GROMACS .gro file of C-alpha atoms in nm:
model
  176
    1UNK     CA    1  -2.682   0.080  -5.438
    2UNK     CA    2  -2.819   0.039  -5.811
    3UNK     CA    3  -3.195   0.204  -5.949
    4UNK     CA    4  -3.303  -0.132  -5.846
    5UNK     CA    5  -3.247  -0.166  -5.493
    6UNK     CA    6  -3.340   0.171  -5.435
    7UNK     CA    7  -3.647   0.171  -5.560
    8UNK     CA    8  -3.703  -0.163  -5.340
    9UNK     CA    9  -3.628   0.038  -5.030
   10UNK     CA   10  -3.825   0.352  -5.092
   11UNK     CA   11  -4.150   0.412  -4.853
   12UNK     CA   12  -4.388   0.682  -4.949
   13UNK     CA   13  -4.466   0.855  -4.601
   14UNK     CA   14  -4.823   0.866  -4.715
   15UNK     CA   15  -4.794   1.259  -4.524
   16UNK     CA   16  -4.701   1.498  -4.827
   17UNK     CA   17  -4.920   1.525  -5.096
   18UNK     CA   18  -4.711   1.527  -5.364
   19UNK     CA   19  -4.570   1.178  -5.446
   20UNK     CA   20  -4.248   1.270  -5.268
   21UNK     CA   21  -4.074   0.958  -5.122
   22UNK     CA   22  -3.742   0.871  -4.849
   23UNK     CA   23  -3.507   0.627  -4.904
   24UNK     CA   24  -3.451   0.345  -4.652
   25UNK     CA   25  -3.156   0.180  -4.629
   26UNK     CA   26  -3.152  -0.156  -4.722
   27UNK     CA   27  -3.239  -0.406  -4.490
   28UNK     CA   28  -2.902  -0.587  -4.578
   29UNK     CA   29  -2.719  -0.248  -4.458
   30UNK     CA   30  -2.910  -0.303  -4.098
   31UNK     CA   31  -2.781  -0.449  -3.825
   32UNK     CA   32  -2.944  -0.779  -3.768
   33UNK     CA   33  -3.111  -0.729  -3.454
   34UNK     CA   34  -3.256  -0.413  -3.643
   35UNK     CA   35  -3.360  -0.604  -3.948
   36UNK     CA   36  -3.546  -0.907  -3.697
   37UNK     CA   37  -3.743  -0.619  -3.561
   38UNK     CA   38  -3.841  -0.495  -3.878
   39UNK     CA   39  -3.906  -0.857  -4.013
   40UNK     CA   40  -4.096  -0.939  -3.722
   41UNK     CA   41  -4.306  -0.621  -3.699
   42UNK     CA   42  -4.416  -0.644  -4.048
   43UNK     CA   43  -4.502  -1.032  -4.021
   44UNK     CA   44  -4.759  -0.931  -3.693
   45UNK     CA   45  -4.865  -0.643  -3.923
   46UNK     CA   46  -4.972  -0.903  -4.218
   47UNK     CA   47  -5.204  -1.108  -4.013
   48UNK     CA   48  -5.316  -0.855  -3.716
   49UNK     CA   49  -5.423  -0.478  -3.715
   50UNK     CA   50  -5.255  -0.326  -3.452
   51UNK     CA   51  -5.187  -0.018  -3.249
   52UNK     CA   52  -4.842   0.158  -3.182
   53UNK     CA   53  -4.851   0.040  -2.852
   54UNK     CA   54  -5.009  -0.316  -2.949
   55UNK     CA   55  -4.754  -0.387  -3.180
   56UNK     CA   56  -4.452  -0.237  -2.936
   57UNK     CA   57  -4.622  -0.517  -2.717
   58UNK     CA   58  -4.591  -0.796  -2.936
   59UNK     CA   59  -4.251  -0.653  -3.009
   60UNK     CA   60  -4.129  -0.660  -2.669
   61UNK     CA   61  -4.268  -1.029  -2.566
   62UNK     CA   62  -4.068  -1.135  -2.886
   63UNK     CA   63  -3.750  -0.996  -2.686
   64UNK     CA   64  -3.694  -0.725  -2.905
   65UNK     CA   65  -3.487  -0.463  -2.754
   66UNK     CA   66  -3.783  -0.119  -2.684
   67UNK     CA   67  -3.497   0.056  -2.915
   68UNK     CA   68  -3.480  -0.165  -3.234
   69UNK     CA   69  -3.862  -0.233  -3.169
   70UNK     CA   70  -3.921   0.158  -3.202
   71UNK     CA   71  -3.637   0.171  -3.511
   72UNK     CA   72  -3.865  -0.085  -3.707
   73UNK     CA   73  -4.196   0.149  -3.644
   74UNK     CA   74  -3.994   0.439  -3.793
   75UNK     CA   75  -3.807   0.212  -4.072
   76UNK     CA   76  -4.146   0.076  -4.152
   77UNK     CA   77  -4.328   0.411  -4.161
   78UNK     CA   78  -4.663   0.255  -4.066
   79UNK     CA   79  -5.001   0.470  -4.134
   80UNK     CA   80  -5.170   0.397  -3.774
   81UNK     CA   81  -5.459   0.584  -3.878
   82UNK     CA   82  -5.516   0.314  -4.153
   83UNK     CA   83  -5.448   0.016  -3.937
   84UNK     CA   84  -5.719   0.134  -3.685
   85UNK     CA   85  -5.942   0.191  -4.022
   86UNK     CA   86  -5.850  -0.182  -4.074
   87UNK     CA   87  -5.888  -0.285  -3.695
   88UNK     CA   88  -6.253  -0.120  -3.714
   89UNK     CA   89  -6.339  -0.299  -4.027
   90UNK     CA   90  -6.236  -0.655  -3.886
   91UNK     CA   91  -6.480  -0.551  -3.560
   92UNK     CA   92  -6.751  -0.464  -3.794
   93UNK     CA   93  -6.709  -0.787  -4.024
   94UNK     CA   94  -6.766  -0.994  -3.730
   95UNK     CA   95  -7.112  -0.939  -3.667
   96UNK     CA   96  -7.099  -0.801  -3.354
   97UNK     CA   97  -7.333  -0.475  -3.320
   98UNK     CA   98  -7.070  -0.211  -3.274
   99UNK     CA   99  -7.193   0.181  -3.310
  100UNK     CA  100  -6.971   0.415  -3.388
  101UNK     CA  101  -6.944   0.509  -3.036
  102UNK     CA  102  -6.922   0.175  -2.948
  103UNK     CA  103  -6.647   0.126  -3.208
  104UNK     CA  104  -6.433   0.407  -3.142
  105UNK     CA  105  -6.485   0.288  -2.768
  106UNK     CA  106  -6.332  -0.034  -2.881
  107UNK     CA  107  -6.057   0.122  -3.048
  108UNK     CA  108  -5.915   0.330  -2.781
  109UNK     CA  109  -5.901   0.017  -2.565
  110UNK     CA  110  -5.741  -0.159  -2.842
  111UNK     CA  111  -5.497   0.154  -2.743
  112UNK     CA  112  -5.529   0.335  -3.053
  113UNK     CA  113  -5.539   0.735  -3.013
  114UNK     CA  114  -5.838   0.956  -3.001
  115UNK     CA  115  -5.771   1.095  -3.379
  116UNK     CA  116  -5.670   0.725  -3.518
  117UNK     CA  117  -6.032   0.603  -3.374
  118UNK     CA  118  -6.220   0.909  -3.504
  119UNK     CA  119  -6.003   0.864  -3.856
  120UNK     CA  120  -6.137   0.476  -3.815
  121UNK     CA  121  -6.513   0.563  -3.782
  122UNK     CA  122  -6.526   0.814  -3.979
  123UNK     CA  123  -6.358   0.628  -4.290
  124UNK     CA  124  -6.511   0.295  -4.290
  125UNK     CA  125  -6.789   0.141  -4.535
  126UNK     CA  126  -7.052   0.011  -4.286
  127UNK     CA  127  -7.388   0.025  -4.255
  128UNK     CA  128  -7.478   0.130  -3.921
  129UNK     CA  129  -7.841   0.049  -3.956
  130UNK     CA  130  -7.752  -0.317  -4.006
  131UNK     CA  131  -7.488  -0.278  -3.756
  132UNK     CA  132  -7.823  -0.166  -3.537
  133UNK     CA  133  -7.963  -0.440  -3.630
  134UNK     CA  134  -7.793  -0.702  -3.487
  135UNK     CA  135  -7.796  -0.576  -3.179
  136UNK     CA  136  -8.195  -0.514  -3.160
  137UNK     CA  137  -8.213  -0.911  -3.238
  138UNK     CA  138  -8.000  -0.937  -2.956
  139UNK     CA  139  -8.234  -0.738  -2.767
  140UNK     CA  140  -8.556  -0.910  -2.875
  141UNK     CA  141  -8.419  -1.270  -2.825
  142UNK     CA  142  -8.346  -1.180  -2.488
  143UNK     CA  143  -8.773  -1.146  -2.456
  144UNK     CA  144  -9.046  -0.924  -2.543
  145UNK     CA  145  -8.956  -0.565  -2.641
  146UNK     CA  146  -9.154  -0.264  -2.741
  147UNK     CA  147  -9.076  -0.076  -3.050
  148UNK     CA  148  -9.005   0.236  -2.822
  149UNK     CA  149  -8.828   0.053  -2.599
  150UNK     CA  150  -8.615  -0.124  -2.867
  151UNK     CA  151  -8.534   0.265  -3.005
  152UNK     CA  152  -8.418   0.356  -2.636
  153UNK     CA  153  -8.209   0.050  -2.599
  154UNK     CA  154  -8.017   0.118  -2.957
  155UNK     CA  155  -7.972   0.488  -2.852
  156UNK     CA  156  -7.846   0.385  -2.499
  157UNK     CA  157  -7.594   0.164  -2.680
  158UNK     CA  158  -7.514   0.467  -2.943
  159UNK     CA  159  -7.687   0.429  -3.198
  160UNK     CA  160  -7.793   0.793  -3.368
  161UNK     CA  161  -8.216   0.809  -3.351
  162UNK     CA  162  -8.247   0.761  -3.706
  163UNK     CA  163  -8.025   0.412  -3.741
  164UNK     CA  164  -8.234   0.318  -3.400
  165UNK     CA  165  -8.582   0.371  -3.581
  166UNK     CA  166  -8.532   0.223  -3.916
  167UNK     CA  167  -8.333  -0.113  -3.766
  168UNK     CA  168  -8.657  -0.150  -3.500
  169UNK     CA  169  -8.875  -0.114  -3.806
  170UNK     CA  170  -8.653  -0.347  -3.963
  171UNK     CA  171  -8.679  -0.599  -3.690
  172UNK     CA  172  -9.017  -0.591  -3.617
  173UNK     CA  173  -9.092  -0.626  -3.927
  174UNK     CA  174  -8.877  -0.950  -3.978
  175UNK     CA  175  -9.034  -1.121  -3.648
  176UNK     CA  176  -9.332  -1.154  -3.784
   0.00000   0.00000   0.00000
């Protein structure tokens, strides 16, 4: 194998902090059934965030042997931590209302782990007051709503006190 191809086939595993990196084998040095795994994973990978188990899933209904599937996770040397950091930022782009209990919530159902959802929350750019927001509009289309009331209903669906307050303000003050 030349500079070239190695290079090609080298994955950082993202885990040391020194730019160490492994060499894969080429994907021409695979057995095929191995390489359509790996191919197949990484295509669901480009156009969906998923979980371990998710993606063994989609894997699986593709009728890809449970061993190659799991070869292709390894080969691949996915960072799940950053594809639940990408899952969370889809859920948030979609105007939805999620808190970050709510979120995480969402996460672990989407059946990433406990420290993959916490990772998520904890290392995505959203404003939680607007988050907040949306869901006390929610709230007050559904009919008349005190401000204290409104503050309650945020906290109940996880909002800290602080994002509750300030996206009632916020509301209130845009409905009038």
């Amino acid at each position: 194998m030349d500079s070239k191809e190695m290079s090609k086939n080298s994955v950082s595993t993202g885990k040391e902090s020194s730019k160490e990196e492994t060499t894969k084998p080429p994907l021409e040095s695979l057995n095929e059934n191995q390489a359509q795994a790996i191919q197949t994973a990484k295509d669901y990978l480009d156009t969906m965030h998923l979980s371990q188990t998710e993606l063994l899933q989609m894997l699986s209904v593709e009728n890809i042997d449970s061993e190659d599937a799991k070869f292709a996770l390894e080969y691949l040397n996915i960072d799940w931590n950053q594809e639940a950091r990408k899952k969370a930022k889809e859920y948030c782009k979609h105007k939805i209302g999620f808190s970050k209990e709510k979120l995480k919530a969402q996460l672990l159902f989407d059946h990433f782990t406990e420290e993959e959802a916490d990772f998520a929350v904890s290392h995505i750019n959203v404003n939680w007051i607007e988050q907040a927001e949306i869901v006390a509009k929610e709230y007050m289309e559904d009919g008349v709503i005190s401000k204290e009331d409104l503050i309650d209903a945020l906290m109940n669906e996880g909002f800290t006190k602080k994002e509750a307050e300030k996206a009632s303000l916020r509301s209130f003050k845009k409905s009038k």
